[in-house]
mmCIF file of C-alpha atoms in Angstrom:
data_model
loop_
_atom_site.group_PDB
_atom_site.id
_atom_site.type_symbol
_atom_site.label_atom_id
_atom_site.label_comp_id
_atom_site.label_asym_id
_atom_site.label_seq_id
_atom_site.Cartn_x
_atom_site.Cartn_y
_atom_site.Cartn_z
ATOM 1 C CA UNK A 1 167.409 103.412 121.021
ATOM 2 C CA UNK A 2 168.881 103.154 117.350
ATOM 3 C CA UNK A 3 168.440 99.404 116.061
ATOM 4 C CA UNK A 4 171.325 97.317 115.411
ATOM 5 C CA UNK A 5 171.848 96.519 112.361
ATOM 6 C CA UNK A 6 174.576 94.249 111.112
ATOM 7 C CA UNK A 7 175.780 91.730 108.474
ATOM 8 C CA UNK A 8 176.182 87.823 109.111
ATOM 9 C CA UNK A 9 179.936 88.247 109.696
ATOM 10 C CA UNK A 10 179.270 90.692 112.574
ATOM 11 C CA UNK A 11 176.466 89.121 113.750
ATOM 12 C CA UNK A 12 178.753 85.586 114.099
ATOM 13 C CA UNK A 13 181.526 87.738 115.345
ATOM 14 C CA UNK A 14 179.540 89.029 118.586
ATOM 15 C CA UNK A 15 177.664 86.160 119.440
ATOM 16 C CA UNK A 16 181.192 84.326 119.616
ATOM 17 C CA UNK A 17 182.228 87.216 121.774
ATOM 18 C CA UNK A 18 179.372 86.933 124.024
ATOM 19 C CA UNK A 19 179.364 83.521 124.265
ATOM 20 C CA UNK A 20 182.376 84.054 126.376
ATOM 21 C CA UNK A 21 180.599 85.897 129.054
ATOM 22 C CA UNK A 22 176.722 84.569 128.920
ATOM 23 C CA UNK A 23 175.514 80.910 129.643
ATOM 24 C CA UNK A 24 173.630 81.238 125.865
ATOM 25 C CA UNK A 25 174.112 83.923 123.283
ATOM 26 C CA UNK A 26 171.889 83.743 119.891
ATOM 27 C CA UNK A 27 169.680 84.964 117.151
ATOM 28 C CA UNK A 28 166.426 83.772 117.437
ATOM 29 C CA UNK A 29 163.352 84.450 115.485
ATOM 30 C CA UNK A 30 160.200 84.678 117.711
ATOM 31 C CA UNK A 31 157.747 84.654 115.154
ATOM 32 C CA UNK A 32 158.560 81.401 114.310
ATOM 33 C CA UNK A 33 159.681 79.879 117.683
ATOM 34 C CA UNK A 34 162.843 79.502 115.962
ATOM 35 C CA UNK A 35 166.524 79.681 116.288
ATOM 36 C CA UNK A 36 168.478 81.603 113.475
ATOM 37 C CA UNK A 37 171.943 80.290 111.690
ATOM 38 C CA UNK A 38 174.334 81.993 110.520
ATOM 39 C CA UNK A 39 176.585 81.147 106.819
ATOM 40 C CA UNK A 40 179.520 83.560 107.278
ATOM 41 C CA UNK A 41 180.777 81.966 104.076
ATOM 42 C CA UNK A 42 177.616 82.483 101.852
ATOM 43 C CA UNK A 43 176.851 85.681 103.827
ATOM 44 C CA UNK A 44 173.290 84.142 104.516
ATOM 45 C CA UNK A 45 171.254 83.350 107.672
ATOM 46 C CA UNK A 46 168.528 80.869 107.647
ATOM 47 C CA UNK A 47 165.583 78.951 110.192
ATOM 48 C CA UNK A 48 166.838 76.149 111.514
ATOM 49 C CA UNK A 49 164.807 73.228 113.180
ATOM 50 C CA UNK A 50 165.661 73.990 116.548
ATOM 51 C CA UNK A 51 162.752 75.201 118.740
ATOM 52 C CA UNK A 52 164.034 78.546 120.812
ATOM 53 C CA UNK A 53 161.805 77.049 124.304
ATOM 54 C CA UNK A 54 163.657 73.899 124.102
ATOM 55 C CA UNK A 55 166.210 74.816 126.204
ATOM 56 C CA UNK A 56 163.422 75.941 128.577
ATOM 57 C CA UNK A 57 162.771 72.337 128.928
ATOM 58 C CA UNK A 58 159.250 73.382 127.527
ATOM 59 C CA UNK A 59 156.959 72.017 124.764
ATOM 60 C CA UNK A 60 155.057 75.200 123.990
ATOM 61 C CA UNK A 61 156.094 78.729 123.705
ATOM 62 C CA UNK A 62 157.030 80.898 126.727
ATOM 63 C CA UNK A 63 154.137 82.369 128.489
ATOM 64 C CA UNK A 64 155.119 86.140 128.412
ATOM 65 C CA UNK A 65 157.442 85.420 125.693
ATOM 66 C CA UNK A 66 160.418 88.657 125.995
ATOM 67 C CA UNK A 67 161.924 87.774 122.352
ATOM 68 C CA UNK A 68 158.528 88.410 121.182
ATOM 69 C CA UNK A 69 158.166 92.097 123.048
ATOM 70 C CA UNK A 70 161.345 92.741 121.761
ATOM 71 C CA UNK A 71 160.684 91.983 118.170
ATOM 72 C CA UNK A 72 157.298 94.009 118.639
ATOM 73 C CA UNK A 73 158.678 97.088 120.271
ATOM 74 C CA UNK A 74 161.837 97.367 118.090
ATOM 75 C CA UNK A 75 163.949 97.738 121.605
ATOM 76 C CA UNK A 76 164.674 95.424 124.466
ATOM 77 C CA UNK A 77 163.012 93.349 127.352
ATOM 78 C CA UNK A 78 164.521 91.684 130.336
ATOM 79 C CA UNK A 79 163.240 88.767 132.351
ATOM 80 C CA UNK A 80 163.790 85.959 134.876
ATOM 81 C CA UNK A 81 163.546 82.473 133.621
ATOM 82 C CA UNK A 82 163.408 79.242 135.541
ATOM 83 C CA UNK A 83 165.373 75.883 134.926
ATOM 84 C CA UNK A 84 164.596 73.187 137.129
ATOM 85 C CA UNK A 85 164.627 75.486 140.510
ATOM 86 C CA UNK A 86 167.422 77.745 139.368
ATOM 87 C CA UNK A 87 167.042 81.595 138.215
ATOM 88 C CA UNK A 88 168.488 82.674 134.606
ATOM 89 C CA UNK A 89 168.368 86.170 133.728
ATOM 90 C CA UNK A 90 167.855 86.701 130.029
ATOM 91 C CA UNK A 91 168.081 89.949 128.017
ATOM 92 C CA UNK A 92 166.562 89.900 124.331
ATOM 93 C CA UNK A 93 167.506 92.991 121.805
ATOM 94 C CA UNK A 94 166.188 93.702 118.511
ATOM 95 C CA UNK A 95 168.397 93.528 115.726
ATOM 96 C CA UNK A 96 168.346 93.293 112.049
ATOM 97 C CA UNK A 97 170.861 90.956 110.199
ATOM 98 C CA UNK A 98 171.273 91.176 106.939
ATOM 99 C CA UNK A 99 167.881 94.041 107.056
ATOM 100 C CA UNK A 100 165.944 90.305 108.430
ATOM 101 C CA UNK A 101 164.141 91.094 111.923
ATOM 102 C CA UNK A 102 165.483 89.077 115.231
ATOM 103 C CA UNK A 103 166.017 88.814 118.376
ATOM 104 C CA UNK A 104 169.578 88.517 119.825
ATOM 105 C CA UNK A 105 169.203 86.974 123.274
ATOM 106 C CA UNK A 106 171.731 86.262 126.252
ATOM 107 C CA UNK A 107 170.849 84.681 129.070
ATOM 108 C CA UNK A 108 172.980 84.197 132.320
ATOM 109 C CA UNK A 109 172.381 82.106 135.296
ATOM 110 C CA UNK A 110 172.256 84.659 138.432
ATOM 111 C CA UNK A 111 171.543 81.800 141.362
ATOM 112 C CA UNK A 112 174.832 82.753 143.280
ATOM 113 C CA UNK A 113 175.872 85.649 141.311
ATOM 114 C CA UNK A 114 172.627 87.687 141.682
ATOM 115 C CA UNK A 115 172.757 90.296 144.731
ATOM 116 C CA UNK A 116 169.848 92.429 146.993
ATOM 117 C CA UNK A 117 170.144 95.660 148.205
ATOM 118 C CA UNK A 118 168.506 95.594 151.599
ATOM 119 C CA UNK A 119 165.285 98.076 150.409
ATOM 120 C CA UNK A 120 163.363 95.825 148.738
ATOM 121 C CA UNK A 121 164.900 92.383 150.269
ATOM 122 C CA UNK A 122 165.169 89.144 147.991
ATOM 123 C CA UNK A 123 161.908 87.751 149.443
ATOM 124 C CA UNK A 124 159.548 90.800 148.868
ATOM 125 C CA UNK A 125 161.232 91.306 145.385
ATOM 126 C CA UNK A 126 160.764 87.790 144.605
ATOM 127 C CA UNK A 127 157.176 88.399 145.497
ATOM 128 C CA UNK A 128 156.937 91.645 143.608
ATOM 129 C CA UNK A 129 158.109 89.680 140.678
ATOM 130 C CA UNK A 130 155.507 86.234 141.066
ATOM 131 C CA UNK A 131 152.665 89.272 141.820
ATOM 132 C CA UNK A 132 153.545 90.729 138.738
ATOM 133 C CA UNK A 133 153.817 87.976 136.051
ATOM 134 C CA UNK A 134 150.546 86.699 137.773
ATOM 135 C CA UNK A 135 148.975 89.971 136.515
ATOM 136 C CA UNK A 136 150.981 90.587 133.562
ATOM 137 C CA UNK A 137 148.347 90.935 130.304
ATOM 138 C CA UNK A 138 145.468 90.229 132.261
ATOM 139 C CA UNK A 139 142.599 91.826 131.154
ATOM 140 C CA UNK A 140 141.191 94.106 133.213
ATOM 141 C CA UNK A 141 137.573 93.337 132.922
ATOM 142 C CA UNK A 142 137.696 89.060 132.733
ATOM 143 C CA UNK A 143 140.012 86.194 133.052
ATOM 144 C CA UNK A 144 140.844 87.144 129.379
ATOM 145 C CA UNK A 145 144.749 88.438 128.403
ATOM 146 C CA UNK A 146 144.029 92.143 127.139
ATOM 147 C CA UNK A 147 144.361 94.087 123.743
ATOM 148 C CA UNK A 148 147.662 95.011 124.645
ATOM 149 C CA UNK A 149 149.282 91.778 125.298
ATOM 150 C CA UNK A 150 148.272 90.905 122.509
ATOM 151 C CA UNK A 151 150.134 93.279 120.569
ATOM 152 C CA UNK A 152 152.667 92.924 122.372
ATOM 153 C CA UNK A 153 153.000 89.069 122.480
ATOM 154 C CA UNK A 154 151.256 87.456 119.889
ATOM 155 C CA UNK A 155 150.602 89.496 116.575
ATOM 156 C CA UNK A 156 154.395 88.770 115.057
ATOM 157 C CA UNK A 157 153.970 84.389 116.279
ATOM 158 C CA UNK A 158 153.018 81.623 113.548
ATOM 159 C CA UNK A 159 150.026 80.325 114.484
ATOM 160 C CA UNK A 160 147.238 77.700 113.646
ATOM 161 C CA UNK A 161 144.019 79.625 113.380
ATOM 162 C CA UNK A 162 142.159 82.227 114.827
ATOM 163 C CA UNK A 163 138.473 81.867 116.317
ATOM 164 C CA UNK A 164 136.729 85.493 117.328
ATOM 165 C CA UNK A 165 133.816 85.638 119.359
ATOM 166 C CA UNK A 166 131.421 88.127 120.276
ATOM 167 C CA UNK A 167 129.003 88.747 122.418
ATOM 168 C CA UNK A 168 126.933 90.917 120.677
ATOM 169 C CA UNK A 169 124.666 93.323 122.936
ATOM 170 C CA UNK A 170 127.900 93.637 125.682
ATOM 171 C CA UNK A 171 128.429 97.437 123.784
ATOM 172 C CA UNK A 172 124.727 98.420 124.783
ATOM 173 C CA UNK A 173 124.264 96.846 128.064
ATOM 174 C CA UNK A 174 127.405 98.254 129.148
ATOM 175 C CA UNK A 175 126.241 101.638 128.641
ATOM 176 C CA UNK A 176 123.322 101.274 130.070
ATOM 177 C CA UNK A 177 124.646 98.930 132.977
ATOM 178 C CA UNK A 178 127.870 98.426 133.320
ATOM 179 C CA UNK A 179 128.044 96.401 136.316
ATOM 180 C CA UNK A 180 126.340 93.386 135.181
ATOM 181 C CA UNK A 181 127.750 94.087 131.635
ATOM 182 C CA UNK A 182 131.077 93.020 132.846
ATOM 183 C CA UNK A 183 129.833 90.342 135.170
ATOM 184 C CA UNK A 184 128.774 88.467 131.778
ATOM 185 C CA UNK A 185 131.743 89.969 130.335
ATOM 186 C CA UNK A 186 133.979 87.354 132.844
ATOM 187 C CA UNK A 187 131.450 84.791 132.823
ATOM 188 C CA UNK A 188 131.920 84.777 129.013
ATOM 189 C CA UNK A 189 135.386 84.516 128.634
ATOM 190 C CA UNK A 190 135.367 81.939 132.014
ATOM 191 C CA UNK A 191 133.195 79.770 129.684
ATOM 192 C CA UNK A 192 135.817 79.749 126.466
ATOM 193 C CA UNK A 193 138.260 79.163 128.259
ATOM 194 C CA UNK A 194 136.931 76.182 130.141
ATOM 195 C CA UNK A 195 136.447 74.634 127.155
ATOM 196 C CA UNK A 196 139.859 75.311 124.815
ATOM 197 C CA UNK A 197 142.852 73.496 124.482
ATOM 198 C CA UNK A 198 145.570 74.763 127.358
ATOM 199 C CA UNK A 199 147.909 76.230 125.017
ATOM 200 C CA UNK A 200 145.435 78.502 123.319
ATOM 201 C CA UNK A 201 145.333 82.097 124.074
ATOM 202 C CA UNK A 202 141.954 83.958 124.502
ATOM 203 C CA UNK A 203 142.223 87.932 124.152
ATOM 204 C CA UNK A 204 139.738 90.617 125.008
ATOM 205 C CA UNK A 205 140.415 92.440 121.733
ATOM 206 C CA UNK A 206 137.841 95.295 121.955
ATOM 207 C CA UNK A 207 134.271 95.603 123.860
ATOM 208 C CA UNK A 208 132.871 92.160 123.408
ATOM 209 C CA UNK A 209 134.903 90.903 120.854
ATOM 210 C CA UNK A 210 137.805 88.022 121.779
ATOM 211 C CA UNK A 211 140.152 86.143 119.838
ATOM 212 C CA UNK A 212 141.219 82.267 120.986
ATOM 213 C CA UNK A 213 144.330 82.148 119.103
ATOM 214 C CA UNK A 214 145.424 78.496 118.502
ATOM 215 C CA UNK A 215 148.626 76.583 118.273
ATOM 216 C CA UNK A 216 149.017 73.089 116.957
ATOM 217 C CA UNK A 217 145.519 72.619 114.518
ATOM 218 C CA UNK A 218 146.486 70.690 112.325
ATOM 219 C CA UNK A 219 143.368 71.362 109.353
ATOM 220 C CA UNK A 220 140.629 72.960 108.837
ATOM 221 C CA UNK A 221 138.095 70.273 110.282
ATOM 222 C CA UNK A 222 140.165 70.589 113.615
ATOM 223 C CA UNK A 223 139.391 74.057 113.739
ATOM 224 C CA UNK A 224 135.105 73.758 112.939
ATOM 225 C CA UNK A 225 135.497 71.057 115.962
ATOM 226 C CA UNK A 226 136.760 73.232 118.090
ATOM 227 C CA UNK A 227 134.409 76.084 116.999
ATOM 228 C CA UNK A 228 131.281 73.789 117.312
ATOM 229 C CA UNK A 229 132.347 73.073 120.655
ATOM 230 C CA UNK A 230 132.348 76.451 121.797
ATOM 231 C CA UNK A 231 129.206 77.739 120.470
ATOM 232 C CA UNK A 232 127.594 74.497 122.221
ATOM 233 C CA UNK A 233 129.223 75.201 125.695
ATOM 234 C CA UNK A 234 128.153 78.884 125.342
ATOM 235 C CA UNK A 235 124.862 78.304 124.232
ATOM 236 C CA UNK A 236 124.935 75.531 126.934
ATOM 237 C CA UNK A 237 125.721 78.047 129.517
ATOM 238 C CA UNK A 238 123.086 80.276 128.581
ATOM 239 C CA UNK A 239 120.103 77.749 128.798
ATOM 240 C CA UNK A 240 121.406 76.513 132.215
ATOM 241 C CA UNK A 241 121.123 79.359 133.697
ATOM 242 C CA UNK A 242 124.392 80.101 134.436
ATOM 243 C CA UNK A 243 124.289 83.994 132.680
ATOM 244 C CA UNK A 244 122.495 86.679 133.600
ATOM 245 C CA UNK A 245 121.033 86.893 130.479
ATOM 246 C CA UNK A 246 120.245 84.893 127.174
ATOM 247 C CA UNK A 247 123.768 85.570 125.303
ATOM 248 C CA UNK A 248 123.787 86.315 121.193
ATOM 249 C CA UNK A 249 126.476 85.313 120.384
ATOM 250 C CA UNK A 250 128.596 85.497 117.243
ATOM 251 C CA UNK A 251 131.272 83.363 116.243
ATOM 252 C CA UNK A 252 133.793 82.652 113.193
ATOM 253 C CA UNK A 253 137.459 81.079 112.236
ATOM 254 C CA UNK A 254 140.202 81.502 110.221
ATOM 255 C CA UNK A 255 142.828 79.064 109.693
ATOM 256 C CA UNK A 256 146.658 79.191 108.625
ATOM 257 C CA UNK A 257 149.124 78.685 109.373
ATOM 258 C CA UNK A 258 150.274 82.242 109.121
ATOM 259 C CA UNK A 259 151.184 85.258 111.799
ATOM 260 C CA UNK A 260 148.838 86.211 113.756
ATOM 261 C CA UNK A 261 148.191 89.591 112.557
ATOM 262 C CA UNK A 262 147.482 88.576 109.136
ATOM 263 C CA UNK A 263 144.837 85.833 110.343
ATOM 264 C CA UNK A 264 143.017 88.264 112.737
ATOM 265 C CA UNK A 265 141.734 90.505 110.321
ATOM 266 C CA UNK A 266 140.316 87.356 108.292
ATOM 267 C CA UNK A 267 138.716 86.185 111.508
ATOM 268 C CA UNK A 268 137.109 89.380 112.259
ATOM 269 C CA UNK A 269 135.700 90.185 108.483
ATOM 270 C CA UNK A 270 134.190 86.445 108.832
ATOM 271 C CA UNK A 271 132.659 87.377 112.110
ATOM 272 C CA UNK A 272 130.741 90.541 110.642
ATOM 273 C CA UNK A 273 129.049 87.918 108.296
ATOM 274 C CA UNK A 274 127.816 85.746 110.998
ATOM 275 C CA UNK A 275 124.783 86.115 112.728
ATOM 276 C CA UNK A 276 123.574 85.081 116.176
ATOM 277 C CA UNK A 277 123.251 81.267 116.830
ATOM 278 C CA UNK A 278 123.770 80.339 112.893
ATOM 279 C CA UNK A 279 126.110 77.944 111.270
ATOM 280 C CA UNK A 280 129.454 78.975 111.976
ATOM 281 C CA UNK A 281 131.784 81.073 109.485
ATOM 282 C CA UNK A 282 135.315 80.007 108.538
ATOM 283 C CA UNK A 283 137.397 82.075 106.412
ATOM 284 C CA UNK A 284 140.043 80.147 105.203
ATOM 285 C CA UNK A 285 143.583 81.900 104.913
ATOM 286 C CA UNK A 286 147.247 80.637 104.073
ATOM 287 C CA UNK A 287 149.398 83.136 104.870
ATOM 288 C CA UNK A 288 153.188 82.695 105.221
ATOM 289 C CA UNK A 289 155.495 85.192 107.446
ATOM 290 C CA UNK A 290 157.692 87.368 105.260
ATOM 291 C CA UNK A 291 160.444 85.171 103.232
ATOM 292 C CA UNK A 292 164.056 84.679 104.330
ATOM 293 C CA UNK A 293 167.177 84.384 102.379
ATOM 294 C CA UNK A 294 167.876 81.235 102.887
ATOM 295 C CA UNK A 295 170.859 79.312 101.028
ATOM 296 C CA UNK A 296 170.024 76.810 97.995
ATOM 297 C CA UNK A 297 167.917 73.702 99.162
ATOM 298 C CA UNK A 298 167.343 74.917 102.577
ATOM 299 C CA UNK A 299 163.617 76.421 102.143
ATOM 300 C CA UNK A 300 161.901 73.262 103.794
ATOM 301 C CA UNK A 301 163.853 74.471 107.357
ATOM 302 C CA UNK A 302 161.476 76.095 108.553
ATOM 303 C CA UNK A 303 158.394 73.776 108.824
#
């Protein structure tokens, strides 16, 4: 599908056009959790303070976020949302305004204006659907969401810090026994995420090696709290009895804020200088998105 690309004028011009037919029609920037303004008369688009999931009624991101698949895959993605019982259908596109990267997203409410064909009926496609966001990113080897959510999902967001883990003789055991391999495998990431904050994310981001991304840390010292609770509760788990074997683990941080996929690779160079059951590396990283044009005075907008 070729991108659309336009200038703030056309961008302004559709979104008043589609605002005529959808509930909601706007740019939003997903990276940011953001929703985009246009300045038709300086020709200029900039972040606002309005959070895109507030209309959601929600006080984190979206789980499954389709803005953010969009953004990732260059295309488009399609989903149901929910409102307070009722079904809204929204559609997000990629587009580039002004050459700047966003998501143009319409969303309609399809409670009496959404029909079934009789093969599947509305009750087994409903369940289709709640089967399928139940499974959707889940890793296949733990309770963990996999490499490719991740890439699909969470690379482009702003985000706090990162924390990688790994446990450290999973890519020889599971040679050599697969079976209980990815028993601790799941008992692993079962044990993280017991013991993080709801709205962080834990990925399975190759072999033995996870990521907790974070939301909402505020400093540094937040994020060696956090750390130093998790290498307790794993080492914790270990001397209980509760693995099948004693676990070496590694484990290191890096904080932002920044995107995602600039922090990672921070995290991950950190966590090939720590060793097994040793003070805790943090690399420390401030890393802002890519910059907007944004009109005179309006820079602070988007924090």
């Amino acid at each position: 599908m070729k991108t659309l690309s336009m200038t703030v004028k056309e961008a302004k011009e559709l979104i008043s056009e589609l605002g005529k037919v959808f509930d909601i029609a706007r740019l939003v920037d997903p990276a940011r959790n953001r929703i985009i303004e246009l300045d038709e008369e300086n020709g200029r688009l900039r972040i606002s303070d309005q959070i895109c999931h507030a209309v959601w009624n929600r006080g984190q991101r979206c789980p499954n976020c389709v803005s953010s698949r969009a953004l990732t895959s260059g295309g488009r993605a399609v989903k149901f949302e929910y409102l307070d019982g009722d079904p809204y259908i929204v559609v997000a596109q990629y587009v580039e305004v002004e050459d700047y990267p966003c998501v143009l997203e319409t969303v309609i409410m399809a409670d009496k204006e959404i029909y079934f064909s009789e093969t599947p009926d509305a009750k087994t496609f409903l369940n289709q659907i709640r089967r399928y966001n139940q499974e959707l990113g889940k890793d296949t080897l733990c309770s963990a969401k996999s490499r490719e959510y991740y890439d699909e999902q969470i690379c482009v967001l702003r985000i706090g810090a990162v924390v990688a883990l790994q446990l450290e003789d999973y890519d020889e055991l599971e040679k050599s026994d697969p079976g209980p391999a990815r028993k601790e495998l799941d008992q692993f990431a079962s044990v993280v995420i017991a013991n993080c904050r709801p709205d962080d994310i834990l990925v399975r981001y190759d072999g033995g090696t996870f990521l907790l991304c974070c939301h909402n840390l505020t400093n540094e010292d937040n994020l060696k709290m956090l750390m130093r609770r998790l290498q307790s509760k794993l080492q914790k788990a270990t001397e209980d009895g509760q693995t099948g074997s004693s676990w070496r683990i590694a484990i290191s941080g890096c904080y932002g804020p920044g995107l995602a996929e600039d922090l990672v690779p921070e995290a991950l160079n950190a966590l090939k200088q720590s060793e097994s059951n040793s003070d805790l590396m943090i690399a420390v990283a401030f890393i802002e998105p890519p910059p907007i044009p944004f009109p005179e005075g309006d820079e602070g907008a988007q924090n």
